[in-house]
Amino acid sequence: MNYEFATRMTDLTPSAVREIMKNAVDKDDILFASGNPATESFPLDAIREITADILENDAFEVLKYGISEGYQPLRDRLAQRMKDKYNCTQDFDEVLITSGAQQVIDMACRVLLNEGDTVICDSPCYMGALNVFRSYNVRIKGVEMEKDGLNIEQLEQLLKTEKNVKLLYVVPNFQNPTGITMSMEKRKAVYALCKKYGILIIEDDPYGELRYSGQALAPIKSMDTDGIVIYSGSFSKVLSAGIRVGFSYAPKPVSDKIILAKQVSDVHTNTFFQVMADRFMEKYDLDRHIAFIREIYRRKSALMIGAMQQHLSDCEFLIPDGGLFVWCALPKSIDMLDYCMKAADNKVMVVPGTTFTISPEYPCNAFRLNYSTPSDEQIVAGVELLGKTLRDYK
Ligand code: PMP
């Protein structure tokens, strides 16, 4: 059979991370390529207790169809959390439960973008978002990431000159892949510019709770008196990634359309796991659990950064204040893809930076490292091997 696929699939690239994982068959391989949370961050005992209780007392509730908006007690609890934690108090916003933050990006794009519209995003950008944009056949324009977030002049230039700009996509906290956090000044500037040019913002914040150093910054959503921000949150990094529970917090007119799109896509998010997330928030102390997770990442990131300072001192990297990743730029003379392959030969898997560029031809001499999944020993040994891989060029 000669399979003919839709043109919207043409530019979609397979997840480089998954491809790299496929090659990592040897038990000695050291994986710095994952995006998974640390296994020790999953509250297994609580999950066991909650699961048993749901099956015992609410089996029918979770096994039948639910509503597309999501499990109401969880929606209420998350809306309250947005108010208490981030002072998001506008009446026009509401919570919808989604199948992860990934679905917020997809649903928002599905309801807002026509073919040929323009999306502006941070550059480099989370590849799961890039693939969503590609699947809607839109034009993608990147704004360079600086140490404190987007280059604001570039953003304004694009807003002024590009046609049919509909959306700005940003990850202000511990961005994937760079680990960069957007300063408060830039959050305000981004909001003011998008308001001025009539652009909606997707504020993707799956890592926001994972701050282990520095002062927490209010999300852009907290300034949203005009109803232009679609905030996306997730339980993936604070409870479990496999349960696929996330949420959007968005103005009602946008939410209403997302509900329709979600009905078409997957009807509703898995009820069992929505109830599980709700019970966890009700019966256990989510903030205490998050504090526990932060300690894990504080320690692991310090270990990785210390090893990088020792073995990769010829590279440039920023010390993240939270999240799961470090972005490491190689000396200009080194070919990044060649380096990543040589690192894999040396049994260390990292993600080549071009995975996160708007097109593979975009120049990039950096790669992404993850510290949440490897063991302490692997972090130390793996960075040492990355240093050896670099020295082998000399
Ligand atoms: N946004 C970003 C920036 C991510 O890195 C990820 C995946 N780790 C997601 C969204 C998707 O998260 P979820 O598991 O909640 O769908």
Short mmCIF file of C-alpha atoms and ligand atoms in Angstrom, two decimals:
data_model
loop_
_atom_site.label_atom_id
_atom_site.label_comp_id
_atom_site.label_asym_id
_atom_site.label_seq_id
_atom_site.Cartn_x
_atom_site.Cartn_y
_atom_site.Cartn_z
CA MET A 1 0.00 0.00 0.00
CA ASN A 2 1.24 3.48 -0.84
CA TYR A 3 0.15 5.46 2.20
CA GLU A 4 -0.56 9.10 1.52
CA PHE A 5 -0.58 11.24 4.63
CA ALA A 6 -2.09 14.64 5.26
CA THR A 7 0.18 17.59 4.57
CA ARG A 8 -0.26 18.73 8.18
CA MET A 9 1.96 15.76 9.16
CA THR A 10 4.83 16.77 6.84
CA ASP A 11 6.84 18.94 9.22
CA LEU A 12 6.28 16.90 12.37
CA THR A 13 9.48 15.37 13.66
CA PRO A 14 9.61 12.33 15.94
CA SER A 15 10.64 13.06 19.50
CA ALA A 16 14.43 13.02 19.51
CA VAL A 17 14.27 12.02 23.14
CA ARG A 18 12.29 8.90 22.30
CA GLU A 19 14.65 8.12 19.42
CA ILE A 20 17.65 8.46 21.72
CA MET A 21 15.98 6.28 24.36
CA LYS A 22 15.38 3.59 21.74
CA ASN A 23 19.13 3.39 21.16
CA ALA A 24 19.86 3.26 24.86
CA VAL A 25 19.59 -0.47 25.25
CA ASP A 26 22.59 -1.12 27.39
CA LYS A 27 22.05 -1.07 31.15
CA ASP A 28 25.31 0.86 31.50
CA ASP A 29 24.01 3.73 29.36
CA ILE A 30 23.61 6.97 31.26
CA LEU A 31 20.45 8.82 30.29
CA PHE A 32 20.58 12.58 30.57
CA ALA A 33 17.99 12.75 27.79
CA SER A 34 14.79 12.07 29.68
CA GLY A 35 12.08 14.59 30.55
CA ASN A 36 10.66 12.37 33.28
CA PRO A 37 10.41 13.40 36.92
CA ALA A 38 12.57 11.54 39.45
CA THR A 39 10.95 8.21 40.31
CA GLU A 40 11.47 8.96 44.02
CA SER A 41 9.23 12.04 43.57
CA PHE A 42 6.11 9.91 43.05
CA PRO A 43 4.12 9.63 46.32
CA LEU A 44 3.60 5.92 45.91
CA ASP A 45 2.11 5.07 49.31
CA ALA A 46 -0.45 7.86 49.04
CA ILE A 47 -1.31 6.80 45.49
CA ARG A 48 -1.84 3.20 46.65
CA GLU A 49 -4.12 4.30 49.49
CA ILE A 50 -6.13 6.68 47.34
CA THR A 51 -6.50 4.14 44.52
CA ALA A 52 -7.75 1.44 46.89
CA ASP A 53 -10.19 3.87 48.46
CA ILE A 54 -11.57 5.01 45.09
CA LEU A 55 -12.10 1.43 43.94
CA GLU A 56 -13.72 0.54 47.21
CA ASN A 57 -16.06 3.52 47.49
CA ASP A 58 -16.37 5.31 44.15
CA ALA A 59 -15.75 2.70 41.49
CA PHE A 60 -18.86 3.46 39.47
CA GLU A 61 -18.23 7.23 39.60
CA VAL A 62 -14.78 6.86 38.04
CA LEU A 63 -15.64 4.10 35.58
CA LYS A 64 -18.50 5.82 33.78
CA TYR A 65 -18.19 8.79 31.40
CA GLY A 66 -17.48 12.17 32.93
CA ILE A 67 -17.97 15.69 31.58
CA SER A 68 -15.48 17.32 29.22
CA GLU A 69 -14.85 20.26 31.57
CA GLY A 70 -13.37 17.88 34.12
CA TYR A 71 -14.13 16.60 37.62
CA GLN A 72 -15.81 19.52 39.35
CA PRO A 73 -14.19 19.24 42.81
CA LEU A 74 -10.75 19.24 41.16
CA ARG A 75 -11.66 22.25 39.00
CA ASP A 76 -12.81 24.13 42.10
CA ARG A 77 -9.71 23.21 44.06
CA LEU A 78 -7.37 24.32 41.25
CA ALA A 79 -9.26 27.60 40.73
CA GLN A 80 -8.92 28.28 44.46
CA ARG A 81 -5.21 27.49 44.28
CA MET A 82 -4.75 29.94 41.39
CA LYS A 83 -6.41 32.60 43.57
CA ASP A 84 -4.59 31.81 46.80
CA LYS A 85 -1.17 31.23 45.33
CA TYR A 86 -1.02 33.64 42.42
CA ASN A 87 -3.73 36.15 43.21
CA CYS A 88 -5.59 35.29 39.98
CA THR A 89 -8.99 36.71 40.85
CA GLN A 90 -10.70 37.63 37.58
CA ASP A 91 -14.26 36.35 37.30
CA PHE A 92 -13.91 35.63 33.59
CA ASP A 93 -11.36 32.83 34.06
CA GLU A 94 -12.16 29.17 34.61
CA VAL A 95 -10.33 25.88 35.06
CA LEU A 96 -10.69 23.01 32.60
CA ILE A 97 -9.05 19.68 33.27
CA THR A 98 -6.96 18.43 30.36
CA SER A 99 -4.90 15.40 29.47
CA GLY A 100 -1.68 17.08 30.54
CA ALA A 101 -0.35 20.55 29.78
CA GLN A 102 0.40 19.21 26.30
CA GLN A 103 -3.31 19.13 25.56
CA VAL A 104 -3.74 22.75 26.64
CA ILE A 105 -1.26 23.79 23.96
CA ASP A 106 -2.96 21.61 21.37
CA MET A 107 -6.51 22.67 22.24
CA ALA A 108 -5.63 26.37 22.43
CA CYS A 109 -4.00 26.20 19.00
CA ARG A 110 -6.85 24.17 17.56
CA VAL A 111 -9.48 26.72 18.59
CA LEU A 112 -7.48 29.86 17.78
CA LEU A 113 -5.32 29.24 14.72
CA ASN A 114 -6.09 29.10 11.04
CA GLU A 115 -3.63 27.79 8.48
CA GLY A 116 -1.12 30.48 7.62
CA ASP A 117 -1.53 32.36 10.92
CA THR A 118 1.63 33.17 12.84
CA VAL A 119 2.66 31.89 16.27
CA ILE A 120 5.55 33.50 18.11
CA CYS A 121 7.43 31.37 20.62
CA ASP A 122 10.56 31.33 22.67
CA SER A 123 13.60 30.08 20.76
CA PRO A 124 14.78 27.43 21.45
CA CYS A 125 11.32 26.09 22.27
CA TYR A 126 9.75 23.00 23.87
CA MET A 127 9.51 20.56 20.97
CA GLY A 128 6.07 19.29 22.00
CA ALA A 129 4.76 22.81 21.41
CA LEU A 130 6.64 23.18 18.12
CA ASN A 131 5.05 19.99 16.85
CA VAL A 132 1.60 21.27 17.80
CA PHE A 133 2.23 24.47 15.81
CA ARG A 134 3.52 22.43 12.86
CA SER A 135 0.45 20.24 12.90
CA TYR A 136 -1.76 23.30 12.32
CA ASN A 137 0.29 24.53 9.36
CA VAL A 138 1.03 27.87 10.92
CA ARG A 139 4.08 30.08 10.52
CA ILE A 140 6.39 29.85 13.53
CA LYS A 141 8.58 32.79 14.52
CA GLY A 142 11.07 32.45 17.35
CA VAL A 143 12.26 35.07 19.81
CA GLU A 144 15.73 34.53 21.13
CA MET A 145 16.08 33.55 24.79
CA GLU A 146 18.33 35.73 26.91
CA LYS A 147 19.49 35.04 30.45
CA ASP A 148 16.32 36.67 31.81
CA GLY A 149 13.86 35.49 29.19
CA LEU A 150 12.69 36.62 25.76
CA ASN A 151 14.49 39.37 23.86
CA ILE A 152 11.78 42.01 24.16
CA GLU A 153 12.98 44.15 21.23
CA GLN A 154 12.82 41.14 18.93
CA LEU A 155 9.34 40.31 20.20
CA GLU A 156 8.11 43.82 19.51
CA GLN A 157 9.70 43.81 16.06
CA LEU A 158 7.88 40.58 15.18
CA LEU A 159 4.60 41.88 16.55
CA LYS A 160 5.02 44.99 14.40
CA THR A 161 6.03 43.33 11.18
CA GLU A 162 4.59 39.80 11.00
CA LYS A 163 1.17 39.17 9.50
CA ASN A 164 -1.71 37.46 11.31
CA VAL A 165 0.08 36.95 14.59
CA LYS A 166 -2.42 35.22 16.85
CA LEU A 167 -0.50 33.70 19.71
CA LEU A 168 2.62 34.01 21.81
CA TYR A 169 3.76 30.77 23.47
CA VAL A 170 6.10 31.10 26.45
CA VAL A 171 7.41 28.98 29.32
CA PRO A 172 8.40 31.65 31.87
CA ASN A 173 9.64 29.30 34.61
CA PHE A 174 12.68 27.03 34.10
CA GLN A 175 12.05 26.83 30.43
CA ASN A 176 12.39 23.58 28.54
CA PRO A 177 15.11 23.26 27.20
CA THR A 178 17.19 26.18 28.57
CA GLY A 179 16.14 26.22 32.25
CA ILE A 180 15.84 30.02 31.93
CA THR A 181 13.35 31.97 34.07
CA MET A 182 11.78 35.14 32.72
CA SER A 183 12.36 38.20 34.95
CA MET A 184 9.41 40.13 36.39
CA GLU A 185 10.25 43.15 34.20
CA LYS A 186 10.05 40.97 31.10
CA ARG A 187 6.83 39.30 32.23
CA LYS A 188 5.31 42.78 32.50
CA ALA A 189 6.77 43.84 29.15
CA VAL A 190 5.46 40.69 27.43
CA TYR A 191 2.00 41.26 28.83
CA ALA A 192 1.98 44.96 27.86
CA LEU A 193 3.13 44.21 24.30
CA CYS A 194 0.63 41.41 23.73
CA LYS A 195 -2.13 43.62 25.07
CA LYS A 196 -1.03 46.46 22.78
CA TYR A 197 -0.99 44.25 19.68
CA GLY A 198 -4.09 42.22 20.58
CA ILE A 199 -2.30 38.87 20.87
CA LEU A 200 -3.21 35.99 23.18
CA ILE A 201 -0.54 34.38 25.33
CA ILE A 202 -0.18 30.69 26.19
CA GLU A 203 1.70 30.71 29.48
CA ASP A 204 2.89 27.12 29.81
CA ASP A 205 3.94 26.47 33.40
CA PRO A 206 4.46 22.76 34.10
CA TYR A 207 7.65 23.45 36.10
CA GLY A 208 6.56 26.55 38.04
CA GLU A 209 6.24 24.69 41.36
CA LEU A 210 9.72 23.21 41.07
CA ARG A 211 11.69 26.26 42.22
CA TYR A 212 14.56 25.29 44.52
CA SER A 213 16.40 28.58 44.60
CA GLY A 214 15.67 32.31 44.37
CA GLN A 215 12.43 34.20 44.75
CA ALA A 216 9.20 32.89 43.19
CA LEU A 217 7.84 35.23 40.50
CA ALA A 218 4.16 35.81 39.82
CA PRO A 219 2.91 34.24 36.59
CA ILE A 220 1.94 36.50 33.68
CA LYS A 221 -1.59 35.24 34.33
CA SER A 222 -1.65 37.17 37.61
CA MET A 223 -1.58 40.46 35.61
CA ASP A 224 -4.31 39.37 33.24
CA THR A 225 -7.05 41.95 33.71
CA ASP A 226 -7.78 41.88 29.96
CA GLY A 227 -8.44 38.16 29.44
CA ILE A 228 -5.50 37.53 27.11
CA VAL A 229 -3.63 34.74 28.96
CA ILE A 230 -4.28 31.00 28.68
CA TYR A 231 -2.38 29.50 31.60
CA SER A 232 -1.46 25.82 31.53
CA GLY A 233 -0.55 23.77 34.57
CA SER A 234 0.12 20.10 35.19
CA PHE A 235 0.30 17.34 37.79
CA SER A 236 2.98 15.62 35.72
CA LYS A 237 5.93 16.95 37.70
CA VAL A 238 4.33 17.13 41.15
CA LEU A 239 2.29 13.91 41.35
CA SER A 240 2.83 11.65 38.33
CA ALA A 241 3.44 12.18 34.62
CA GLY A 242 1.69 8.96 33.61
CA ILE A 243 -1.70 9.95 35.00
CA ARG A 244 -1.93 12.65 32.27
CA VAL A 245 -3.77 15.25 34.31
CA GLY A 246 -3.21 18.93 33.60
CA PHE A 247 -5.37 22.01 33.41
CA SER A 248 -5.99 25.26 31.63
CA TYR A 249 -7.00 28.47 33.38
CA ALA A 250 -8.40 30.69 30.70
CA PRO A 251 -11.09 33.27 29.91
CA LYS A 252 -14.52 31.65 29.59
CA PRO A 253 -15.01 32.32 25.85
CA VAL A 254 -11.74 30.48 25.12
CA SER A 255 -12.59 27.71 27.59
CA ASP A 256 -15.98 27.19 25.96
CA LYS A 257 -14.31 26.52 22.62
CA ILE A 258 -11.66 24.30 24.20
CA ILE A 259 -14.42 22.16 25.72
CA LEU A 260 -15.86 21.62 22.23
CA ALA A 261 -12.43 20.74 20.84
CA LYS A 262 -11.82 18.37 23.73
CA GLN A 263 -15.12 16.61 23.10
CA VAL A 264 -13.92 15.93 19.58
CA SER A 265 -10.48 14.87 20.71
CA ASP A 266 -10.80 12.62 23.78
CA VAL A 267 -14.24 13.37 25.34
CA HIS A 268 -12.71 13.99 28.75
CA THR A 269 -9.59 13.37 30.77
CA ASN A 270 -9.35 10.01 32.56
CA THR A 271 -11.74 10.35 35.50
CA PHE A 272 -9.98 7.88 37.78
CA PHE A 273 -6.82 9.95 37.72
CA GLN A 274 -8.66 13.26 38.03
CA VAL A 275 -10.27 11.94 41.20
CA MET A 276 -6.90 10.65 42.35
CA ALA A 277 -5.33 14.10 41.90
CA ASP A 278 -8.26 15.69 43.70
CA ARG A 279 -8.04 13.28 46.65
CA PHE A 280 -4.32 13.87 46.88
CA MET A 281 -4.93 17.61 47.17
CA GLU A 282 -7.75 17.06 49.64
CA LYS A 283 -6.23 14.47 51.95
CA TYR A 284 -2.48 14.97 51.65
CA ASP A 285 -0.41 18.12 51.80
CA LEU A 286 0.45 18.91 48.15
CA ASP A 287 2.70 21.82 49.13
CA ARG A 288 4.62 19.66 51.55
CA HIS A 289 5.05 17.05 48.84
CA ILE A 290 6.25 19.74 46.42
CA ALA A 291 8.76 20.95 49.03
CA PHE A 292 10.05 17.37 49.22
CA ILE A 293 10.43 17.20 45.43
CA ARG A 294 12.23 20.55 45.34
CA GLU A 295 14.81 19.20 47.77
CA ILE A 296 15.46 16.24 45.45
CA TYR A 297 16.06 18.58 42.50
CA ARG A 298 18.04 21.11 44.50
CA ARG A 299 20.48 18.35 45.44
CA LYS A 300 20.61 16.69 42.02
CA SER A 301 21.03 19.94 40.10
CA ALA A 302 23.84 21.05 42.45
CA LEU A 303 25.56 17.72 41.85
CA MET A 304 25.26 18.07 38.09
CA ILE A 305 26.33 21.73 38.02
CA GLY A 306 29.30 20.97 40.28
CA ALA A 307 30.40 18.17 37.95
CA MET A 308 29.91 20.42 34.91
CA GLN A 309 32.02 23.16 36.47
CA GLN A 310 34.73 20.58 36.92
CA HIS A 311 34.54 18.69 33.60
CA LEU A 312 32.81 21.01 31.15
CA SER A 313 34.44 24.31 32.05
CA ASP A 314 35.02 25.06 28.33
CA CYS A 315 31.24 25.10 27.83
CA GLU A 316 28.74 27.79 28.78
CA PHE A 317 25.77 26.98 30.96
CA LEU A 318 23.37 28.84 33.23
CA ILE A 319 22.64 27.56 36.72
CA PRO A 320 18.87 26.97 36.81
CA ASP A 321 16.70 27.98 39.79
CA GLY A 322 14.30 25.08 39.30
CA GLY A 323 12.86 22.60 36.82
CA LEU A 324 14.61 19.57 35.40
CA PHE A 325 17.14 20.77 32.82
CA VAL A 326 20.51 22.36 32.18
CA TRP A 327 21.32 23.77 28.74
CA CYS A 328 24.96 23.45 27.82
CA ALA A 329 26.58 25.37 24.95
CA LEU A 330 29.70 23.81 23.45
CA PRO A 331 32.73 25.80 22.32
CA LYS A 332 32.04 27.23 18.84
CA SER A 333 34.65 24.97 17.21
CA ILE A 334 32.74 21.77 18.11
CA ASP A 335 30.00 20.36 15.89
CA MET A 336 27.10 19.80 18.32
CA LEU A 337 25.44 16.83 16.56
CA ASP A 338 28.78 15.09 16.15
CA TYR A 339 29.48 15.68 19.85
CA CYS A 340 26.10 14.23 20.91
CA MET A 341 26.77 11.13 18.83
CA LYS A 342 30.26 10.72 20.27
CA ALA A 343 28.77 11.15 23.76
CA ALA A 344 26.30 8.35 22.92
CA ASP A 345 29.22 6.17 21.79
CA ASN A 346 30.69 6.89 25.22
CA LYS A 347 27.36 5.72 26.70
CA VAL A 348 25.93 9.10 27.71
CA MET A 349 22.67 10.22 26.06
CA VAL A 350 21.90 13.94 25.82
CA VAL A 351 19.35 15.75 23.66
CA PRO A 352 20.81 17.70 20.71
CA GLY A 353 19.75 21.35 20.79
CA THR A 354 18.38 21.27 17.25
CA THR A 355 15.47 19.23 18.65
CA PHE A 356 14.21 22.52 20.07
CA THR A 357 14.90 24.84 17.16
CA ILE A 358 12.19 26.02 14.83
CA SER A 359 13.88 24.25 11.96
CA PRO A 360 16.71 21.70 12.08
CA GLU A 361 18.91 24.04 10.00
CA TYR A 362 18.75 26.71 12.68
CA PRO A 363 22.27 27.16 14.13
CA CYS A 364 22.60 25.64 17.60
CA ASN A 365 25.69 24.47 19.43
CA ALA A 366 24.00 23.48 22.70
CA PHE A 367 22.48 20.31 24.11
CA ARG A 368 20.03 19.59 26.93
CA LEU A 369 20.88 17.68 30.09
CA ASN A 370 18.37 16.30 32.57
CA TYR A 371 19.23 15.67 36.22
CA SER A 372 15.93 14.32 37.57
CA THR A 373 16.14 10.70 36.43
CA PRO A 374 19.81 9.64 36.67
CA SER A 375 21.19 8.44 40.01
CA ASP A 376 23.81 10.50 41.85
CA GLU A 377 26.51 8.10 40.67
CA GLN A 378 25.30 8.38 37.08
CA ILE A 379 25.29 12.18 37.26
CA VAL A 380 28.92 12.26 38.38
CA ALA A 381 30.11 9.54 35.98
CA GLY A 382 28.05 10.83 33.04
CA VAL A 383 29.31 14.42 33.25
CA GLU A 384 32.86 13.13 33.56
CA LEU A 385 32.32 11.14 30.34
CA LEU A 386 30.89 14.24 28.64
CA GLY A 387 34.08 16.05 29.66
CA LYS A 388 36.18 13.23 28.22
CA THR A 389 34.16 13.36 24.98
CA LEU A 390 35.03 17.05 24.72
CA ARG A 391 38.70 16.55 25.50
CA ASP A 392 38.91 13.88 22.78
CA TYR A 393 38.50 16.68 20.20
CA LYS A 394 41.79 18.25 21.27
N1 PMP B 1 5.14 22.01 28.40
C1 PMP B 1 6.45 21.86 28.59
C2 PMP B 1 7.32 23.06 28.54
C3 PMP B 1 6.98 20.60 28.84
O1 PMP B 1 8.29 20.45 29.01
C4 PMP B 1 6.11 19.48 28.87
C5 PMP B 1 6.62 18.07 29.05
N2 PMP B 1 7.50 17.85 30.00
C6 PMP B 1 4.76 19.70 28.68
C7 PMP B 1 4.30 20.97 28.45
C8 PMP B 1 3.78 18.56 28.71
O2 PMP B 1 3.48 18.28 30.02
P1 PMP B 1 2.30 17.28 30.42
O3 PMP B 1 2.94 16.03 30.88
O4 PMP B 1 1.57 17.98 31.52
O5 PMP B 1 1.45 17.09 29.21
#
